[in-house]
Amino acid sequence: CPPSSPCLGLQVLGCCLATAQAACSWLMGRAFRYLAAWALPQFLLVTQGDLQLLKTETDRLVVLVSETFPEPRNVSPQQPPAPLSHQEHHLCQQIRSMAASIQLFSGEVLKMFSTDCKRMSAEIFDQTMPLGKHWRVGLRADLPSSPSEYAAAAAQAVLGQVLQGAQLLPRDAQAPALARVTTAFLEAWMDHILAQRIKFR
């Protein structure tokens, strides 16, 4: 194709779309796989590291596409470019749609992560947290001097993995993940205490 021919534009747009789709598919697949396997360090690295980079780059791509292949309503009357073909317009729309999907997933992924952390925490508390007489101070020879085994195990299984993964992230990406998982962990703990009517006395 000559440098200014429509088919060159189609090739460029097609390559951009294919690259964005492949990257998004790989990243989402990895995120779901790591979360399902409860591999939280890897999950955080992909979703709070790679995903943020992909979001930034696709946003830049949308800007470049809009500048190179402007919609009729966005062009200057003094320098009107050649009108977009139907195929070019369709590819531009698909690129914008892909960028929007990545943006949406980026906004939802921590909510999904929080939900799974709360579910996992609840399962651990259901299986390991003592009930009833264990918490009655009058029946104990002395007050505990170290964390309960159930609490240490739950914290390591959930919070420990998140802390490990957060260390690999930029500092500004650490706080949101840590805040989400800590809130989910404590909510699961309180829900379990209320559901089992555990009294500390």
mmCIF file with all atom_site columns, C-alpha atoms in Angstrom:
data_model
loop_
_atom_site.group_PDB
_atom_site.id
_atom_site.type_symbol
_atom_site.label_atom_id
_atom_site.label_alt_id
_atom_site.label_comp_id
_atom_site.label_asym_id
_atom_site.label_entity_id
_atom_site.label_seq_id
_atom_site.pdbx_PDB_ins_code
_atom_site.Cartn_x
_atom_site.Cartn_y
_atom_site.Cartn_z
_atom_site.occupancy
_atom_site.B_iso_or_equiv
_atom_site.pdbx_formal_charge
_atom_site.auth_seq_id
_atom_site.auth_comp_id
_atom_site.auth_asym_id
_atom_site.auth_atom_id
_atom_site.pdbx_PDB_model_num
ATOM 1   C CA . CYS A 1 1   ? 0.000   0.000   0.000  1.00 0.00 ? 1   CYS A CA 1
ATOM 2   C CA . PRO A 1 2   ? 1.203   3.551   -0.627 1.00 0.00 ? 2   PRO A CA 1
ATOM 3   C CA . PRO A 1 3   ? 1.980   5.429   2.627  1.00 0.00 ? 3   PRO A CA 1
ATOM 4   C CA . SER A 1 4   ? -1.204  7.514   2.442  1.00 0.00 ? 4   SER A CA 1
ATOM 5   C CA . SER A 1 5   ? -3.544  4.760   1.290  1.00 0.00 ? 5   SER A CA 1
ATOM 6   C CA . PRO A 1 6   ? -6.587  3.709   3.330  1.00 0.00 ? 6   PRO A CA 1
ATOM 7   C CA . CYS A 1 7   ? -5.382  0.132   3.609  1.00 0.00 ? 7   CYS A CA 1
ATOM 8   C CA . LEU A 1 8   ? -2.289  1.266   5.538  1.00 0.00 ? 8   LEU A CA 1
ATOM 9   C CA . GLY A 1 9   ? -4.548  2.991   8.043  1.00 0.00 ? 9   GLY A CA 1
ATOM 10  C CA . LEU A 1 10  ? -6.592  -0.170  8.370  1.00 0.00 ? 10  LEU A CA 1
ATOM 11  C CA . GLN A 1 11  ? -3.449  -2.200  8.995  1.00 0.00 ? 11  GLN A CA 1
ATOM 12  C CA . VAL A 1 12  ? -2.283  0.179   11.715 1.00 0.00 ? 12  VAL A CA 1
ATOM 13  C CA . LEU A 1 13  ? -5.673  0.236   13.411 1.00 0.00 ? 13  LEU A CA 1
ATOM 14  C CA . GLY A 1 14  ? -5.977  -3.530  13.142 1.00 0.00 ? 14  GLY A CA 1
ATOM 15  C CA . CYS A 1 15  ? -2.571  -4.043  14.756 1.00 0.00 ? 15  CYS A CA 1
ATOM 16  C CA . CYS A 1 16  ? -3.416  -1.604  17.553 1.00 0.00 ? 16  CYS A CA 1
ATOM 17  C CA . LEU A 1 17  ? -6.698  -3.345  18.269 1.00 0.00 ? 17  LEU A CA 1
ATOM 18  C CA . ALA A 1 18  ? -5.197  -6.832  18.154 1.00 0.00 ? 18  ALA A CA 1
ATOM 19  C CA . THR A 1 19  ? -2.396  -5.817  20.519 1.00 0.00 ? 19  THR A CA 1
ATOM 20  C CA . ALA A 1 20  ? -4.788  -4.250  23.019 1.00 0.00 ? 20  ALA A CA 1
ATOM 21  C CA . GLN A 1 21  ? -7.139  -7.238  22.874 1.00 0.00 ? 21  GLN A CA 1
ATOM 22  C CA . ALA A 1 22  ? -4.336  -9.756  23.335 1.00 0.00 ? 22  ALA A CA 1
ATOM 23  C CA . ALA A 1 23  ? -2.845  -7.857  26.274 1.00 0.00 ? 23  ALA A CA 1
ATOM 24  C CA . CYS A 1 24  ? -6.241  -7.440  27.926 1.00 0.00 ? 24  CYS A CA 1
ATOM 25  C CA . SER A 1 25  ? -7.171  -11.091 27.432 1.00 0.00 ? 25  SER A CA 1
ATOM 26  C CA . TRP A 1 26  ? -3.859  -12.298 28.848 1.00 0.00 ? 26  TRP A CA 1
ATOM 27  C CA . LEU A 1 27  ? -4.029  -9.978  31.833 1.00 0.00 ? 27  LEU A CA 1
ATOM 28  C CA . MET A 1 28  ? -7.631  -10.750 32.768 1.00 0.00 ? 28  MET A CA 1
ATOM 29  C CA . GLY A 1 29  ? -7.016  -14.459 32.372 1.00 0.00 ? 29  GLY A CA 1
ATOM 30  C CA . ARG A 1 30  ? -3.995  -14.302 34.658 1.00 0.00 ? 30  ARG A CA 1
ATOM 31  C CA . ALA A 1 31  ? -5.857  -12.221 37.224 1.00 0.00 ? 31  ALA A CA 1
ATOM 32  C CA . PHE A 1 32  ? -8.750  -14.678 37.479 1.00 0.00 ? 32  PHE A CA 1
ATOM 33  C CA . ARG A 1 33  ? -6.392  -17.653 37.524 1.00 0.00 ? 33  ARG A CA 1
ATOM 34  C CA . TYR A 1 34  ? -4.230  -16.244 40.313 1.00 0.00 ? 34  TYR A CA 1
ATOM 35  C CA . LEU A 1 35  ? -7.242  -15.267 42.400 1.00 0.00 ? 35  LEU A CA 1
ATOM 36  C CA . ALA A 1 36  ? -8.830  -18.691 41.957 1.00 0.00 ? 36  ALA A CA 1
ATOM 37  C CA . ALA A 1 37  ? -5.556  -20.305 43.065 1.00 0.00 ? 37  ALA A CA 1
ATOM 38  C CA . TRP A 1 38  ? -5.311  -17.832 45.981 1.00 0.00 ? 38  TRP A CA 1
ATOM 39  C CA . ALA A 1 39  ? -1.922  -16.698 44.703 1.00 0.00 ? 39  ALA A CA 1
ATOM 40  C CA . LEU A 1 40  ? -2.346  -13.187 46.054 1.00 0.00 ? 40  LEU A CA 1
ATOM 41  C CA . PRO A 1 41  ? 1.180   -11.807 45.462 1.00 0.00 ? 41  PRO A CA 1
ATOM 42  C CA . GLN A 1 42  ? 0.946   -12.698 41.776 1.00 0.00 ? 42  GLN A CA 1
ATOM 43  C CA . PHE A 1 43  ? -2.628  -11.412 41.577 1.00 0.00 ? 43  PHE A CA 1
ATOM 44  C CA . LEU A 1 44  ? -1.645  -8.052  43.028 1.00 0.00 ? 44  LEU A CA 1
ATOM 45  C CA . LEU A 1 45  ? 1.391   -7.739  40.798 1.00 0.00 ? 45  LEU A CA 1
ATOM 46  C CA . VAL A 1 46  ? -0.730  -8.332  37.699 1.00 0.00 ? 46  VAL A CA 1
ATOM 47  C CA . THR A 1 47  ? -3.735  -6.208  38.668 1.00 0.00 ? 47  THR A CA 1
ATOM 48  C CA . GLN A 1 48  ? -2.041  -3.342  40.491 1.00 0.00 ? 48  GLN A CA 1
ATOM 49  C CA . GLY A 1 49  ? 1.105   -3.293  38.379 1.00 0.00 ? 49  GLY A CA 1
ATOM 50  C CA . ASP A 1 50  ? 0.603   -4.636  34.859 1.00 0.00 ? 50  ASP A CA 1
ATOM 51  C CA . LEU A 1 51  ? -3.057  -3.620  34.635 1.00 0.00 ? 51  LEU A CA 1
ATOM 52  C CA . GLN A 1 52  ? -2.321  -0.024  35.569 1.00 0.00 ? 52  GLN A CA 1
ATOM 53  C CA . LEU A 1 53  ? 0.380   0.140   32.906 1.00 0.00 ? 53  LEU A CA 1
ATOM 54  C CA . LEU A 1 54  ? -1.976  -1.354  30.315 1.00 0.00 ? 54  LEU A CA 1
ATOM 55  C CA . LYS A 1 55  ? -4.679  1.148   31.254 1.00 0.00 ? 55  LYS A CA 1
ATOM 56  C CA . THR A 1 56  ? -2.266  4.054   30.843 1.00 0.00 ? 56  THR A CA 1
ATOM 57  C CA . GLU A 1 57  ? -1.022  2.836   27.481 1.00 0.00 ? 57  GLU A CA 1
ATOM 58  C CA . THR A 1 58  ? -4.492  2.140   26.070 1.00 0.00 ? 58  THR A CA 1
ATOM 59  C CA . ASP A 1 59  ? -5.612  5.607   27.158 1.00 0.00 ? 59  ASP A CA 1
ATOM 60  C CA . ARG A 1 60  ? -2.651  7.031   25.244 1.00 0.00 ? 60  ARG A CA 1
ATOM 61  C CA . LEU A 1 61  ? -3.549  4.857   22.276 1.00 0.00 ? 61  LEU A CA 1
ATOM 62  C CA . VAL A 1 62  ? -7.091  6.230   22.232 1.00 0.00 ? 62  VAL A CA 1
ATOM 63  C CA . VAL A 1 63  ? -5.719  9.779   22.179 1.00 0.00 ? 63  VAL A CA 1
ATOM 64  C CA . LEU A 1 64  ? -3.385  8.950   19.295 1.00 0.00 ? 64  LEU A CA 1
ATOM 65  C CA . VAL A 1 65  ? -6.147  7.211   17.362 1.00 0.00 ? 65  VAL A CA 1
ATOM 66  C CA . SER A 1 66  ? -8.488  10.162  17.882 1.00 0.00 ? 66  SER A CA 1
ATOM 67  C CA . GLU A 1 67  ? -5.823  12.568  16.637 1.00 0.00 ? 67  GLU A CA 1
ATOM 68  C CA . THR A 1 68  ? -4.811  10.456  13.646 1.00 0.00 ? 68  THR A CA 1
ATOM 69  C CA . PHE A 1 69  ? -8.297  9.306   12.664 1.00 0.00 ? 69  PHE A CA 1
ATOM 70  C CA . PRO A 1 70  ? -10.547 12.142  13.888 1.00 0.00 ? 70  PRO A CA 1
ATOM 71  C CA . GLU A 1 71  ? -14.302 11.868  13.841 1.00 0.00 ? 71  GLU A CA 1
ATOM 72  C CA . PRO A 1 72  ? -16.022 14.382  11.512 1.00 0.00 ? 72  PRO A CA 1
ATOM 73  C CA . ARG A 1 73  ? -17.362 16.391  14.461 1.00 0.00 ? 73  ARG A CA 1
ATOM 74  C CA . ASN A 1 74  ? -13.847 16.807  15.895 1.00 0.00 ? 74  ASN A CA 1
ATOM 75  C CA . VAL A 1 75  ? -12.038 18.123  12.829 1.00 0.00 ? 75  VAL A CA 1
ATOM 76  C CA . SER A 1 76  ? -11.000 21.679  12.070 1.00 0.00 ? 76  SER A CA 1
ATOM 77  C CA . PRO A 1 77  ? -12.905 23.316  9.181  1.00 0.00 ? 77  PRO A CA 1
ATOM 78  C CA . GLN A 1 78  ? -9.643  24.869  7.983  1.00 0.00 ? 78  GLN A CA 1
ATOM 79  C CA . GLN A 1 79  ? -7.907  21.505  7.543  1.00 0.00 ? 79  GLN A CA 1
ATOM 80  C CA . PRO A 1 80  ? -10.509 18.822  6.967  1.00 0.00 ? 80  PRO A CA 1
ATOM 81  C CA . PRO A 1 81  ? -8.883  15.366  6.690  1.00 0.00 ? 81  PRO A CA 1
ATOM 82  C CA . ALA A 1 82  ? -10.026 12.638  4.392  1.00 0.00 ? 82  ALA A CA 1
ATOM 83  C CA . PRO A 1 83  ? -13.247 11.101  5.709  1.00 0.00 ? 83  PRO A CA 1
ATOM 84  C CA . LEU A 1 84  ? -12.932 7.813   7.562  1.00 0.00 ? 84  LEU A CA 1
ATOM 85  C CA . SER A 1 85  ? -14.002 4.685   5.794  1.00 0.00 ? 85  SER A CA 1
ATOM 86  C CA . HIS A 1 86  ? -16.603 2.491   7.441  1.00 0.00 ? 86  HIS A CA 1
ATOM 87  C CA . GLN A 1 87  ? -13.902 -0.029  8.383  1.00 0.00 ? 87  GLN A CA 1
ATOM 88  C CA . GLU A 1 88  ? -11.647 2.628   9.887  1.00 0.00 ? 88  GLU A CA 1
ATOM 89  C CA . HIS A 1 89  ? -14.518 4.051   11.895 1.00 0.00 ? 89  HIS A CA 1
ATOM 90  C CA . HIS A 1 90  ? -15.434 0.575   13.140 1.00 0.00 ? 90  HIS A CA 1
ATOM 91  C CA . LEU A 1 91  ? -11.860 -0.208  14.218 1.00 0.00 ? 91  LEU A CA 1
ATOM 92  C CA . CYS A 1 92  ? -11.566 3.137   16.010 1.00 0.00 ? 92  CYS A CA 1
ATOM 93  C CA . GLN A 1 93  ? -14.759 2.399   17.896 1.00 0.00 ? 93  GLN A CA 1
ATOM 94  C CA . GLN A 1 94  ? -13.485 -1.053  18.854 1.00 0.00 ? 94  GLN A CA 1
ATOM 95  C CA . ILE A 1 95  ? -10.246 0.424   20.192 1.00 0.00 ? 95  ILE A CA 1
ATOM 96  C CA . ARG A 1 96  ? -12.201 2.907   22.303 1.00 0.00 ? 96  ARG A CA 1
ATOM 97  C CA . SER A 1 97  ? -14.452 0.119   23.523 1.00 0.00 ? 97  SER A CA 1
ATOM 98  C CA . MET A 1 98  ? -11.450 -1.998  24.485 1.00 0.00 ? 98  MET A CA 1
ATOM 99  C CA . ALA A 1 99  ? -9.945  0.911   26.414 1.00 0.00 ? 99  ALA A CA 1
ATOM 100 C CA . ALA A 1 100 ? -13.260 1.389   28.229 1.00 0.00 ? 100 ALA A CA 1
ATOM 101 C CA . SER A 1 101 ? -13.341 -2.318  29.132 1.00 0.00 ? 101 SER A CA 1
ATOM 102 C CA . ILE A 1 102 ? -9.832  -2.121  30.572 1.00 0.00 ? 102 ILE A CA 1
ATOM 103 C CA . GLN A 1 103 ? -10.808 0.987   32.526 1.00 0.00 ? 103 GLN A CA 1
ATOM 104 C CA . LEU A 1 104 ? -13.883 -0.783  33.903 1.00 0.00 ? 104 LEU A CA 1
ATOM 105 C CA . PHE A 1 105 ? -11.946 -3.894  34.895 1.00 0.00 ? 105 PHE A CA 1
ATOM 106 C CA . SER A 1 106 ? -9.335  -1.739  36.597 1.00 0.00 ? 106 SER A CA 1
ATOM 107 C CA . GLY A 1 107 ? -12.053 -0.121  38.682 1.00 0.00 ? 107 GLY A CA 1
ATOM 108 C CA . GLU A 1 108 ? -13.780 -3.392  39.561 1.00 0.00 ? 108 GLU A CA 1
ATOM 109 C CA . VAL A 1 109 ? -10.820 -5.661  40.226 1.00 0.00 ? 109 VAL A CA 1
ATOM 110 C CA . LEU A 1 110 ? -10.203 -4.533  43.814 1.00 0.00 ? 110 LEU A CA 1
ATOM 111 C CA . LYS A 1 111 ? -13.894 -5.006  44.624 1.00 0.00 ? 111 LYS A CA 1
ATOM 112 C CA . MET A 1 112 ? -13.658 -8.552  43.299 1.00 0.00 ? 112 MET A CA 1
ATOM 113 C CA . PHE A 1 113 ? -10.473 -9.053  45.296 1.00 0.00 ? 113 PHE A CA 1
ATOM 114 C CA . SER A 1 114 ? -12.117 -7.718  48.462 1.00 0.00 ? 114 SER A CA 1
ATOM 115 C CA . THR A 1 115 ? -15.092 -10.049 48.054 1.00 0.00 ? 115 THR A CA 1
ATOM 116 C CA . ASP A 1 116 ? -12.852 -13.090 47.696 1.00 0.00 ? 116 ASP A CA 1
ATOM 117 C CA . CYS A 1 117 ? -10.715 -12.047 50.664 1.00 0.00 ? 117 CYS A CA 1
ATOM 118 C CA . LYS A 1 118 ? -13.810 -11.729 52.814 1.00 0.00 ? 118 LYS A CA 1
ATOM 119 C CA . ARG A 1 119 ? -15.077 -15.126 51.665 1.00 0.00 ? 119 ARG A CA 1
ATOM 120 C CA . MET A 1 120 ? -11.742 -16.796 52.368 1.00 0.00 ? 120 MET A CA 1
ATOM 121 C CA . SER A 1 121 ? -11.460 -15.102 55.765 1.00 0.00 ? 121 SER A CA 1
ATOM 122 C CA . ALA A 1 122 ? -14.975 -16.225 56.680 1.00 0.00 ? 122 ALA A CA 1
ATOM 123 C CA . GLU A 1 123 ? -14.150 -19.819 55.757 1.00 0.00 ? 123 GLU A CA 1
ATOM 124 C CA . ILE A 1 124 ? -11.039 -19.753 57.931 1.00 0.00 ? 124 ILE A CA 1
ATOM 125 C CA . PHE A 1 125 ? -12.911 -18.295 60.901 1.00 0.00 ? 125 PHE A CA 1
ATOM 126 C CA . ASP A 1 126 ? -15.699 -20.854 60.494 1.00 0.00 ? 126 ASP A CA 1
ATOM 127 C CA . GLN A 1 127 ? -13.183 -23.681 60.590 1.00 0.00 ? 127 GLN A CA 1
ATOM 128 C CA . THR A 1 128 ? -10.751 -22.479 63.224 1.00 0.00 ? 128 THR A CA 1
ATOM 129 C CA . MET A 1 129 ? -12.167 -19.871 65.607 1.00 0.00 ? 129 MET A CA 1
ATOM 130 C CA . PRO A 1 130 ? -13.088 -21.397 68.992 1.00 0.00 ? 130 PRO A CA 1
ATOM 131 C CA . LEU A 1 131 ? -16.611 -20.935 70.290 1.00 0.00 ? 131 LEU A CA 1
ATOM 132 C CA . GLY A 1 132 ? -18.390 -20.687 73.616 1.00 0.00 ? 132 GLY A CA 1
ATOM 133 C CA . LYS A 1 133 ? -16.472 -21.463 76.808 1.00 0.00 ? 133 LYS A CA 1
ATOM 134 C CA . HIS A 1 134 ? -13.078 -20.821 75.249 1.00 0.00 ? 134 HIS A CA 1
ATOM 135 C CA . TRP A 1 135 ? -13.629 -17.076 75.608 1.00 0.00 ? 135 TRP A CA 1
ATOM 136 C CA . ARG A 1 136 ? -14.827 -17.026 79.215 1.00 0.00 ? 136 ARG A CA 1
ATOM 137 C CA . VAL A 1 137 ? -12.096 -15.446 81.293 1.00 0.00 ? 137 VAL A CA 1
ATOM 138 C CA . GLY A 1 138 ? -13.356 -17.069 84.496 1.00 0.00 ? 138 GLY A CA 1
ATOM 139 C CA . LEU A 1 139 ? -12.638 -20.535 83.112 1.00 0.00 ? 139 LEU A CA 1
ATOM 140 C CA . ARG A 1 140 ? -9.049  -19.754 82.110 1.00 0.00 ? 140 ARG A CA 1
ATOM 141 C CA . ALA A 1 141 ? -6.078  -20.147 84.432 1.00 0.00 ? 141 ALA A CA 1
ATOM 142 C CA . ASP A 1 142 ? -4.507  -16.959 83.090 1.00 0.00 ? 142 ASP A CA 1
ATOM 143 C CA . LEU A 1 143 ? -4.963  -14.381 80.396 1.00 0.00 ? 143 LEU A CA 1
ATOM 144 C CA . PRO A 1 144 ? -3.470  -15.171 76.977 1.00 0.00 ? 144 PRO A CA 1
ATOM 145 C CA . SER A 1 145 ? 0.023   -13.825 76.400 1.00 0.00 ? 145 SER A CA 1
ATOM 146 C CA . SER A 1 146 ? 0.248   -14.534 72.665 1.00 0.00 ? 146 SER A CA 1
ATOM 147 C CA . PRO A 1 147 ? -2.116  -14.310 69.677 1.00 0.00 ? 147 PRO A CA 1
ATOM 148 C CA . SER A 1 148 ? -4.644  -17.091 69.278 1.00 0.00 ? 148 SER A CA 1
ATOM 149 C CA . GLU A 1 149 ? -3.609  -19.782 66.831 1.00 0.00 ? 149 GLU A CA 1
ATOM 150 C CA . TYR A 1 150 ? -6.725  -19.253 64.736 1.00 0.00 ? 150 TYR A CA 1
ATOM 151 C CA . ALA A 1 151 ? -6.025  -15.516 64.435 1.00 0.00 ? 151 ALA A CA 1
ATOM 152 C CA . ALA A 1 152 ? -2.399  -16.038 63.467 1.00 0.00 ? 152 ALA A CA 1
ATOM 153 C CA . ALA A 1 153 ? -3.349  -18.631 60.849 1.00 0.00 ? 153 ALA A CA 1
ATOM 154 C CA . ALA A 1 154 ? -6.093  -16.445 59.382 1.00 0.00 ? 154 ALA A CA 1
ATOM 155 C CA . ALA A 1 155 ? -3.883  -13.371 59.289 1.00 0.00 ? 155 ALA A CA 1
ATOM 156 C CA . GLN A 1 156 ? -1.084  -15.274 57.573 1.00 0.00 ? 156 GLN A CA 1
ATOM 157 C CA . ALA A 1 157 ? -3.396  -16.882 55.015 1.00 0.00 ? 157 ALA A CA 1
ATOM 158 C CA . VAL A 1 158 ? -4.975  -13.591 53.988 1.00 0.00 ? 158 VAL A CA 1
ATOM 159 C CA . LEU A 1 159 ? -3.131  -10.516 55.250 1.00 0.00 ? 159 LEU A CA 1
ATOM 160 C CA . GLY A 1 160 ? 0.309   -12.105 55.059 1.00 0.00 ? 160 GLY A CA 1
ATOM 161 C CA . GLN A 1 161 ? -0.010  -12.911 51.368 1.00 0.00 ? 161 GLN A CA 1
ATOM 162 C CA . VAL A 1 162 ? -1.283  -9.439  50.574 1.00 0.00 ? 162 VAL A CA 1
ATOM 163 C CA . LEU A 1 163 ? 1.590   -7.822  52.453 1.00 0.00 ? 163 LEU A CA 1
ATOM 164 C CA . GLN A 1 164 ? 4.012   -10.006 50.528 1.00 0.00 ? 164 GLN A CA 1
ATOM 165 C CA . GLY A 1 165 ? 2.478   -8.982  47.221 1.00 0.00 ? 165 GLY A CA 1
ATOM 166 C CA . ALA A 1 166 ? 2.150   -5.313  48.144 1.00 0.00 ? 166 ALA A CA 1
ATOM 167 C CA . GLN A 1 167 ? 5.899   -5.040  48.709 1.00 0.00 ? 167 GLN A CA 1
ATOM 168 C CA . LEU A 1 168 ? 6.406   -5.590  44.980 1.00 0.00 ? 168 LEU A CA 1
ATOM 169 C CA . LEU A 1 169 ? 4.145   -2.674  44.042 1.00 0.00 ? 169 LEU A CA 1
ATOM 170 C CA . PRO A 1 170 ? 4.858   1.055   43.794 1.00 0.00 ? 170 PRO A CA 1
ATOM 171 C CA . ARG A 1 171 ? 4.170   2.797   47.087 1.00 0.00 ? 171 ARG A CA 1
ATOM 172 C CA . ASP A 1 172 ? 1.052   4.592   45.831 1.00 0.00 ? 172 ASP A CA 1
ATOM 173 C CA . ALA A 1 173 ? -0.456  1.275   44.726 1.00 0.00 ? 173 ALA A CA 1
ATOM 174 C CA . GLN A 1 174 ? 0.077   -0.454  48.068 1.00 0.00 ? 174 GLN A CA 1
ATOM 175 C CA . ALA A 1 175 ? -2.444  1.428   50.204 1.00 0.00 ? 175 ALA A CA 1
ATOM 176 C CA . PRO A 1 176 ? -5.638  0.647   48.217 1.00 0.00 ? 176 PRO A CA 1
ATOM 177 C CA . ALA A 1 177 ? -4.985  -3.105  48.224 1.00 0.00 ? 177 ALA A CA 1
ATOM 178 C CA . LEU A 1 178 ? -4.012  -3.173  51.899 1.00 0.00 ? 178 LEU A CA 1
ATOM 179 C CA . ALA A 1 179 ? -7.035  -1.095  52.888 1.00 0.00 ? 179 ALA A CA 1
ATOM 180 C CA . ARG A 1 180 ? -9.408  -3.352  50.972 1.00 0.00 ? 180 ARG A CA 1
ATOM 181 C CA . VAL A 1 181 ? -8.097  -6.611  52.375 1.00 0.00 ? 181 VAL A CA 1
ATOM 182 C CA . THR A 1 182 ? -7.876  -5.335  55.952 1.00 0.00 ? 182 THR A CA 1
ATOM 183 C CA . THR A 1 183 ? -11.468 -4.117  55.819 1.00 0.00 ? 183 THR A CA 1
ATOM 184 C CA . ALA A 1 184 ? -12.665 -7.402  54.305 1.00 0.00 ? 184 ALA A CA 1
ATOM 185 C CA . PHE A 1 185 ? -10.747 -9.426  56.896 1.00 0.00 ? 185 PHE A CA 1
ATOM 186 C CA . LEU A 1 186 ? -12.155 -7.500  59.854 1.00 0.00 ? 186 LEU A CA 1
ATOM 187 C CA . GLU A 1 187 ? -15.682 -7.529  58.431 1.00 0.00 ? 187 GLU A CA 1
ATOM 188 C CA . ALA A 1 188 ? -15.527 -11.312 58.070 1.00 0.00 ? 188 ALA A CA 1
ATOM 189 C CA . TRP A 1 189 ? -14.267 -11.620 61.645 1.00 0.00 ? 189 TRP A CA 1
ATOM 190 C CA . MET A 1 190 ? -17.023 -9.412  63.049 1.00 0.00 ? 190 MET A CA 1
ATOM 191 C CA . ASP A 1 191 ? -19.692 -11.156 60.970 1.00 0.00 ? 191 ASP A CA 1
ATOM 192 C CA . HIS A 1 192 ? -18.529 -14.506 62.322 1.00 0.00 ? 192 HIS A CA 1
ATOM 193 C CA . ILE A 1 193 ? -18.554 -13.279 65.926 1.00 0.00 ? 193 ILE A CA 1
ATOM 194 C CA . LEU A 1 194 ? -22.076 -11.907 65.534 1.00 0.00 ? 194 LEU A CA 1
ATOM 195 C CA . ALA A 1 195 ? -23.363 -14.976 63.699 1.00 0.00 ? 195 ALA A CA 1
ATOM 196 C CA . GLN A 1 196 ? -21.972 -17.346 66.342 1.00 0.00 ? 196 GLN A CA 1
ATOM 197 C CA . ARG A 1 197 ? -22.921 -15.005 69.201 1.00 0.00 ? 197 ARG A CA 1
ATOM 198 C CA . ILE A 1 198 ? -19.450 -15.230 70.662 1.00 0.00 ? 198 ILE A CA 1
ATOM 199 C CA . LYS A 1 199 ? -19.056 -13.258 73.880 1.00 0.00 ? 199 LYS A CA 1
ATOM 200 C CA . PHE A 1 200 ? -15.716 -12.202 75.311 1.00 0.00 ? 200 PHE A CA 1
ATOM 201 C CA . ARG A 1 201 ? -16.119 -12.070 79.075 1.00 0.00 ? 201 ARG A CA 1
#
